[in-house]
PDB file of C-alpha atoms in Angstrom:
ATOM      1  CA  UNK G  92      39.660 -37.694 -31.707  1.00 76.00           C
ATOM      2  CA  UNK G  93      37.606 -36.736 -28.657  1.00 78.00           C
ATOM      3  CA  UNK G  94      35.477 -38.684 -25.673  1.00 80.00           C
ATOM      4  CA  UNK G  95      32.185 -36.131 -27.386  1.00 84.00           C
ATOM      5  CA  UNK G  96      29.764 -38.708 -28.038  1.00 80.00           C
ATOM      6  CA  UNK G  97      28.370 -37.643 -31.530  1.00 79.00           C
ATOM      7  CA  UNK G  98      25.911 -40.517 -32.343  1.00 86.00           C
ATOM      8  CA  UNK G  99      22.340 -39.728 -31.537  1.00 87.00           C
ATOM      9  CA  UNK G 100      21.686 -40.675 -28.136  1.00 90.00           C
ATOM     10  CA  UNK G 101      18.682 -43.421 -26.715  1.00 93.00           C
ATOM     11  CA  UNK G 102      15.319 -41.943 -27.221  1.00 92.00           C
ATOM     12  CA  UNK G 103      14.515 -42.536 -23.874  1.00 94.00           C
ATOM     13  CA  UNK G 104      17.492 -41.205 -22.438  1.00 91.00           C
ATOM     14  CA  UNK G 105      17.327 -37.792 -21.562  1.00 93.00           C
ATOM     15  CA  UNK G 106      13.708 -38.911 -19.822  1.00 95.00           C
ATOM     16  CA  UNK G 107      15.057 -41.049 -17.827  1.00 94.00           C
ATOM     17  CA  UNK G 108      17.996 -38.848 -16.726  1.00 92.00           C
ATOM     18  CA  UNK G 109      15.732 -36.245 -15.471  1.00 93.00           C
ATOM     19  CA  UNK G 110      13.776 -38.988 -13.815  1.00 93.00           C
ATOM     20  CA  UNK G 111      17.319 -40.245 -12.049  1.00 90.00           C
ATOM     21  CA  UNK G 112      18.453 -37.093 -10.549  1.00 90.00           C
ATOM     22  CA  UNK G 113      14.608 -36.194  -9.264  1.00 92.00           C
ATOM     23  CA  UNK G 114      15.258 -39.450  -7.739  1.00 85.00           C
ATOM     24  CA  UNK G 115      18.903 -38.788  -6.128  1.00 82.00           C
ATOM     25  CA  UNK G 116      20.145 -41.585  -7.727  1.00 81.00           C
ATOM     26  CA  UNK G 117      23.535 -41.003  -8.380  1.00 77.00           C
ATOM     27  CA  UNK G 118      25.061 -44.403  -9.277  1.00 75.00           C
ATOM     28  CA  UNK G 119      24.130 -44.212 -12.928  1.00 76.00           C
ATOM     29  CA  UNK G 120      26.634 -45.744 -15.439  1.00 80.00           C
ATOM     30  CA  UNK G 121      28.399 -42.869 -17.322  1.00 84.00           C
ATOM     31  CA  UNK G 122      27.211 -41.928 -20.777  1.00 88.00           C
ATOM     32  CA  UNK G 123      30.756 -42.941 -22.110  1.00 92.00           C
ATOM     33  CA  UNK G 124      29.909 -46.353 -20.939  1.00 94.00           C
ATOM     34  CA  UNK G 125      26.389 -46.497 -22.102  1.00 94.00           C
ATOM     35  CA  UNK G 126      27.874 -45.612 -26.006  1.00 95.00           C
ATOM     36  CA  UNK G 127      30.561 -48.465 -25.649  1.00 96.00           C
ATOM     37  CA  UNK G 128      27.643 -51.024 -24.597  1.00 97.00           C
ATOM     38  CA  UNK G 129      25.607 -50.115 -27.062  1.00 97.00           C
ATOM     39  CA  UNK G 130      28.331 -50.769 -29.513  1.00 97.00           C
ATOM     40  CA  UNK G 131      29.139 -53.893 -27.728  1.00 98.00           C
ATOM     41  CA  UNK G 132      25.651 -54.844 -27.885  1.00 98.00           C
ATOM     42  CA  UNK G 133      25.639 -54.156 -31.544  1.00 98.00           C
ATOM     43  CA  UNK G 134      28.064 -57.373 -32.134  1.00 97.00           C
ATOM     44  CA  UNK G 135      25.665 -59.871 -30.834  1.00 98.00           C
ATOM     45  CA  UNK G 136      22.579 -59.969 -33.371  1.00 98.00           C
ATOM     46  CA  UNK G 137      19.762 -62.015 -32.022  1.00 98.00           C
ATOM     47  CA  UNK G 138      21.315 -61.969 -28.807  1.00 98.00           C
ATOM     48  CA  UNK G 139      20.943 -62.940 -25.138  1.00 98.00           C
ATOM     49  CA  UNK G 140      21.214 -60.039 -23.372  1.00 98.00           C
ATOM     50  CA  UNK G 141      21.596 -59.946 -19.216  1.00 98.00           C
ATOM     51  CA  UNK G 142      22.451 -56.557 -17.346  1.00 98.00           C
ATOM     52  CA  UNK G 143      22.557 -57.212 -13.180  1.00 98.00           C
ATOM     53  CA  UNK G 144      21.826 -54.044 -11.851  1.00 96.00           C
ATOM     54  CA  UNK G 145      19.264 -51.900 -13.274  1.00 96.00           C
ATOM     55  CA  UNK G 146      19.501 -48.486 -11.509  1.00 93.00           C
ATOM     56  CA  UNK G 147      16.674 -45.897 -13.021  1.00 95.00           C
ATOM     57  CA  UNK G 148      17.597 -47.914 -16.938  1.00 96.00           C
ATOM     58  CA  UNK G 149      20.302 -45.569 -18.211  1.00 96.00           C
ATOM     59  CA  UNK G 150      22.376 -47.991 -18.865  1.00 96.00           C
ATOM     60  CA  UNK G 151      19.373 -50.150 -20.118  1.00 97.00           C
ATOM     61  CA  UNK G 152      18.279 -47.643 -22.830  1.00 97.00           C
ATOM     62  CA  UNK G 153      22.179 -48.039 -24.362  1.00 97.00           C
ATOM     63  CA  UNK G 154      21.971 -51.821 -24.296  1.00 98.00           C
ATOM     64  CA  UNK G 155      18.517 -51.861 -26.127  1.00 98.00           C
ATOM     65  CA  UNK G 156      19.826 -48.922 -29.055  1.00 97.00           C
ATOM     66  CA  UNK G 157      22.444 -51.294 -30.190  1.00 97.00           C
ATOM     67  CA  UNK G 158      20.186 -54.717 -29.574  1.00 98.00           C
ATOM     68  CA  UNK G 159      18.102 -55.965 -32.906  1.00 98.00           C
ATOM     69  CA  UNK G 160      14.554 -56.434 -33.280  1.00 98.00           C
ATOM     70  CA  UNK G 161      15.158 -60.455 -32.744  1.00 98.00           C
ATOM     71  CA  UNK G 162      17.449 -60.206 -29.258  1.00 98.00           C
ATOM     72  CA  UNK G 163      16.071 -59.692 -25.577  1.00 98.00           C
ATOM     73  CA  UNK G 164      17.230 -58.234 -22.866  1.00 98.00           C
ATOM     74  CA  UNK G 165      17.003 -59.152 -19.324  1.00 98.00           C
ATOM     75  CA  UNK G 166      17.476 -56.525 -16.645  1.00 98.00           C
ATOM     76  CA  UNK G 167      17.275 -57.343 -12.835  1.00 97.00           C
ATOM     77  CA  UNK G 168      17.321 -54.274  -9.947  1.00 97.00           C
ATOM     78  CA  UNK G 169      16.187 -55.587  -6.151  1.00 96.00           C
ATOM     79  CA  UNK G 170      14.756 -51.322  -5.992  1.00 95.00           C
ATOM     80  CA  UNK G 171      11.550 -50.999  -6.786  1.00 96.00           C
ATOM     81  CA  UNK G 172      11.268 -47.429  -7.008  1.00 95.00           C
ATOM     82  CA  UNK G 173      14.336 -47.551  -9.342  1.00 95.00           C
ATOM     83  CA  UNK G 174      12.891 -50.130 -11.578  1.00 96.00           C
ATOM     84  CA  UNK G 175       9.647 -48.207 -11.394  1.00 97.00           C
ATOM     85  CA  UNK G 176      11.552 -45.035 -13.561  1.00 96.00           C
ATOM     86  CA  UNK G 177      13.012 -47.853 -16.284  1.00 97.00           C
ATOM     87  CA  UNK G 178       9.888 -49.432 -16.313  1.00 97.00           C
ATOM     88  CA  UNK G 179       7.945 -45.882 -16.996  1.00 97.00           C
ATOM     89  CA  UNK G 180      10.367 -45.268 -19.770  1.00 97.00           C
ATOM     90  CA  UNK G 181      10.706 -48.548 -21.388  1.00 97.00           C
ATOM     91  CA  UNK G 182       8.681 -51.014 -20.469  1.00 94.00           C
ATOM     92  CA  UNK G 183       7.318 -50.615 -24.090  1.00 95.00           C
ATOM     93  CA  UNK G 184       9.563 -52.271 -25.269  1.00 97.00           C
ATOM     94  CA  UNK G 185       8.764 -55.762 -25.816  1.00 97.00           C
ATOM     95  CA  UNK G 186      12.216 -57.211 -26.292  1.00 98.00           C
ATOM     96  CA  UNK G 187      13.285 -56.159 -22.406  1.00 98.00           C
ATOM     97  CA  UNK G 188      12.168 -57.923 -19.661  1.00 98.00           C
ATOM     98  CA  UNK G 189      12.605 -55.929 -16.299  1.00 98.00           C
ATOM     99  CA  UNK G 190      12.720 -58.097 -13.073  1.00 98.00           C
ATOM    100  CA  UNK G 191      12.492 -57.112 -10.020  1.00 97.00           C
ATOM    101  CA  UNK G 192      14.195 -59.299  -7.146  1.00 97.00           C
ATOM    102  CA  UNK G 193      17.419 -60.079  -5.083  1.00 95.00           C
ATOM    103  CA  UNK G 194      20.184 -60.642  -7.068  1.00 96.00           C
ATOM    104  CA  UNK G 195      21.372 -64.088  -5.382  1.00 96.00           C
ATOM    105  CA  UNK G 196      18.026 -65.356  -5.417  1.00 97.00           C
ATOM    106  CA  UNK G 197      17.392 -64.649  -9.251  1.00 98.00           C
ATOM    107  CA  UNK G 198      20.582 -65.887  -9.993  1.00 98.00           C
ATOM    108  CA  UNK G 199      19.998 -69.077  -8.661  1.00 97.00           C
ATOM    109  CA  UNK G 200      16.614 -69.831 -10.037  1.00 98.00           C
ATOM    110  CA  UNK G 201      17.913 -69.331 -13.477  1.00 98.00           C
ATOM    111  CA  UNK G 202      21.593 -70.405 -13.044  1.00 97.00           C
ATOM    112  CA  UNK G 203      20.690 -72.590 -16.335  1.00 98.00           C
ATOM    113  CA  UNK G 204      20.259 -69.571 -18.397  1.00 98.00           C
ATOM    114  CA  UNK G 205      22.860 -68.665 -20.923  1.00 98.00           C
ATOM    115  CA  UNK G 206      23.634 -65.220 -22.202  1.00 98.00           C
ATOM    116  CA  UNK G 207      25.328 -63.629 -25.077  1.00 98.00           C
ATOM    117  CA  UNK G 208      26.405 -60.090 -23.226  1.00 98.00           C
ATOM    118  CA  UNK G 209      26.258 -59.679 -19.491  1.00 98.00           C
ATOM    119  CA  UNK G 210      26.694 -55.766 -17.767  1.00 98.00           C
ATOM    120  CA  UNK G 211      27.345 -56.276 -14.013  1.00 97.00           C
ATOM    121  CA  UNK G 212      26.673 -53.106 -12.424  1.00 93.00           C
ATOM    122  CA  UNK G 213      25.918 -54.312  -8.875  1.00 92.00           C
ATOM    123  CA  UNK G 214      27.467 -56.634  -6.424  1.00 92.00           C
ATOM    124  CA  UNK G 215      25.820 -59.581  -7.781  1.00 94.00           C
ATOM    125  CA  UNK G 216      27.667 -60.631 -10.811  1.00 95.00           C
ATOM    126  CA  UNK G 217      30.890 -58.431 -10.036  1.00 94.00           C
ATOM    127  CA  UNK G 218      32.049 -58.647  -6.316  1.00 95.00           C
ATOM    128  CA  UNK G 219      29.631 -61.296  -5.655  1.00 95.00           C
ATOM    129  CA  UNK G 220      28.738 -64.928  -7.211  1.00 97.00           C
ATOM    130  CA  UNK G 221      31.128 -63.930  -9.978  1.00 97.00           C
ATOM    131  CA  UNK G 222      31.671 -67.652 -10.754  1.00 97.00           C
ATOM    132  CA  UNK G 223      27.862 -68.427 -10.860  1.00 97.00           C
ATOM    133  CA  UNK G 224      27.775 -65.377 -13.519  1.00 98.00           C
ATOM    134  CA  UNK G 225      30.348 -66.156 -15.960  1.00 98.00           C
ATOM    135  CA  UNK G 226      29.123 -69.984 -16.207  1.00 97.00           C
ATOM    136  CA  UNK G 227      25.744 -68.264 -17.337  1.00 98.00           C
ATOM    137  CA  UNK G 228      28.234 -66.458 -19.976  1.00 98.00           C
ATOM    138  CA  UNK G 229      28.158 -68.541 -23.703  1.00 98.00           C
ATOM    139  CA  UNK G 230      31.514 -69.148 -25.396  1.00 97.00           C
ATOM    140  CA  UNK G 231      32.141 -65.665 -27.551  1.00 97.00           C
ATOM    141  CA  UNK G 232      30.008 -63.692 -24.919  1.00 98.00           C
ATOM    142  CA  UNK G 233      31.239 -60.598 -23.502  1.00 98.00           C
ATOM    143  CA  UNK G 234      31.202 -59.916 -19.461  1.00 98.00           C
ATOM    144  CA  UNK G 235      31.646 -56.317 -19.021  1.00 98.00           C
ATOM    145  CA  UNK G 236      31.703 -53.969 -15.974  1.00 97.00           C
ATOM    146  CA  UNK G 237      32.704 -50.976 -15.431  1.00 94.00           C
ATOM    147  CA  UNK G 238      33.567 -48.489 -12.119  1.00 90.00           C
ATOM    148  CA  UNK G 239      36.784 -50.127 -11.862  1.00 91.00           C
ATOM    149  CA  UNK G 240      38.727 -46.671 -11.203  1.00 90.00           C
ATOM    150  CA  UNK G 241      37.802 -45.266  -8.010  1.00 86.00           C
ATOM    151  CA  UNK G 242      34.909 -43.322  -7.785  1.00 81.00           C
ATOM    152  CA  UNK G 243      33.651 -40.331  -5.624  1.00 81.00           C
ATOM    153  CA  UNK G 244      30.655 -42.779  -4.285  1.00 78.00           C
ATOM    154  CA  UNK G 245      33.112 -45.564  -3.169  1.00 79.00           C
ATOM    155  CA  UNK G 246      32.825 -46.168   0.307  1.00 82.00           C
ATOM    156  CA  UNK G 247      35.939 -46.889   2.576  1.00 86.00           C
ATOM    157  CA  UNK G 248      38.359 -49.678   1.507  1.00 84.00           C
ATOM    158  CA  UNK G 249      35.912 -50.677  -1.431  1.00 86.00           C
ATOM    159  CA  UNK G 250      39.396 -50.142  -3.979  1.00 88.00           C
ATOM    160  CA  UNK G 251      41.063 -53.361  -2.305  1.00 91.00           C
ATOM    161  CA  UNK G 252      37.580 -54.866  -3.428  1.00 91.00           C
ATOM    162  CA  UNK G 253      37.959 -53.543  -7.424  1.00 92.00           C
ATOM    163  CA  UNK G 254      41.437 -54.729  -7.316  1.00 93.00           C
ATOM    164  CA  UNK G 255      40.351 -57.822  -6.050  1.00 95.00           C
ATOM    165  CA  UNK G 256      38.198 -58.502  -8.578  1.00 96.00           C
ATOM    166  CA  UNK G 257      40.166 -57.391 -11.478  1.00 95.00           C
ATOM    167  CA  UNK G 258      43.011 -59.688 -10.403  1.00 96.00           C
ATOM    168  CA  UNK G 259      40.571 -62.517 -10.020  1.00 96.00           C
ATOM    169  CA  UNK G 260      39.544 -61.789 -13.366  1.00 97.00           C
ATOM    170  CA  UNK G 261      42.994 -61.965 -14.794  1.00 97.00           C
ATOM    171  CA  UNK G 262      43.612 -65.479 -13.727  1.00 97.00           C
ATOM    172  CA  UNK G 263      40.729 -66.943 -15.114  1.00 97.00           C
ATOM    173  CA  UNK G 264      41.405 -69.148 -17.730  1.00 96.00           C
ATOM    174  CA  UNK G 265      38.401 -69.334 -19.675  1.00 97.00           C
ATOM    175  CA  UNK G 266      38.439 -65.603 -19.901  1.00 98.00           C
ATOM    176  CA  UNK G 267      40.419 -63.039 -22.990  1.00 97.00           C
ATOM    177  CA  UNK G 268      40.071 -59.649 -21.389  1.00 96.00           C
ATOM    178  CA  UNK G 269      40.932 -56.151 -21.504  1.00 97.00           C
ATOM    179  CA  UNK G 270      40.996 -53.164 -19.277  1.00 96.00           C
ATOM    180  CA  UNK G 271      40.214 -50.007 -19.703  1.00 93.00           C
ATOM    181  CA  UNK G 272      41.408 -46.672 -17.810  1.00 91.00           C
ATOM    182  CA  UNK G 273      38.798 -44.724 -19.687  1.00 86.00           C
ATOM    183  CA  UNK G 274      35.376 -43.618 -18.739  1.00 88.00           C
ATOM    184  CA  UNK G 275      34.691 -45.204 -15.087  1.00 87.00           C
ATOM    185  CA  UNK G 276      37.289 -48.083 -15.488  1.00 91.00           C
ATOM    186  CA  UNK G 277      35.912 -50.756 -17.713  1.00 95.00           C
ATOM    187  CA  UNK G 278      36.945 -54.391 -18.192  1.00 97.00           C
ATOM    188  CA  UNK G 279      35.645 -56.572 -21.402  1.00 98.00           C
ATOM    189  CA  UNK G 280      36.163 -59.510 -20.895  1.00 98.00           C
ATOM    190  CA  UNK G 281      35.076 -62.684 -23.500  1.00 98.00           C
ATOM    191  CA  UNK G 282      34.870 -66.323 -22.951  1.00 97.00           C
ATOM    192  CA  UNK G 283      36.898 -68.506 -24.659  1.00 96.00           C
ATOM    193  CA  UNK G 284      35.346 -71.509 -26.614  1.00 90.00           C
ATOM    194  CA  UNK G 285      36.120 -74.978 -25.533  1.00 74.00           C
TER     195      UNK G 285
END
């Protein structure tokens, strides 16, 4: 067995990773991590789908290949220009719903939402408001981030920060989770009923 990902890939994928590195973007979710949420994303038919952090919609175009024709997806970037290169790519897709705005503001407009899957990629939802985020999560929905081994982009001290978080994660009680030292570092976690 081998990390080769042998599954056809989003059709908008490739696009929109020529799109991100015209752009310089280079805090895209790995492709390892876009095949595990897709498969992820595949368990929740008719789902509620959140992902806080949109970058240039790698990650988005992943969530939506495992998603059925009766879920939705909500994705939320505060970049506009970012946004812009999902949007191009996949706005046509009538099941997403791309948003742009600050994180803590969103979040607290809709803090009565409730989702089936959540991907945190940004500081909203992972290193901040992380309680207002996982009370938006149903019972048997999955939180999942990933960048939890350090990465070349990390700025100074941001590892006691991941660690942090992890450990925070750990002692939540309403919370079955597993980590991952594979791909970026990814955690899964899922929210226990009652």
């Amino acid at each position: 067995m081998t990390d080769e990902i042998k599954q056809a890939i989003p059709a908008a994928y490739r696009g929109i990773a020529v799109a991100t590195e015209k752009a310089g973007f280079t805090m895209a979710s790995d492709p390892l991590t876009g095949s595990l949420l897709r498969t992820l994303a595949a368990s929740k038919p008719q789902g509620s789908f959140l992902e806080l952090g949109t970058g240039t919609g790698l990650s988005t175009s992943w969530i939506l290949s495992g998603m059925d024709q009766k879920s939705s997806l909500v994705s939320l970037d505060n970049d506009e220009t970012l946004i812009g290169i999902a949007a191009d790519f996949l706005d046509h897709d009538s099941r997403l719903q791309l948003v742009c705005s600050d994180g803590e503001e969103w979040l607290l407009a809709n803090s009565s939402l409730q989702f089936d899957y959540i991907f945190a990629d940004t500081w909203h939802g992972k290193y901040l408001m992380l309680d207002d985020v996982l009370a938006m999560l149903k019972p048997g929905g999955l939180y999942i981030i990933d960048d939890m081994l350090p990465q070349p982009n990390w700025p100074e001290g941001h590892h006691l920060k991941a660690l942090r978080l992890v450990e925070a994660l750990e002692k939540n009680d309403s919370l079955l989770l597993t980590k991952q030292t594979w791909s970026t570092g990814i955690v899964v976690a899922t929210k226990k009923a009652g």
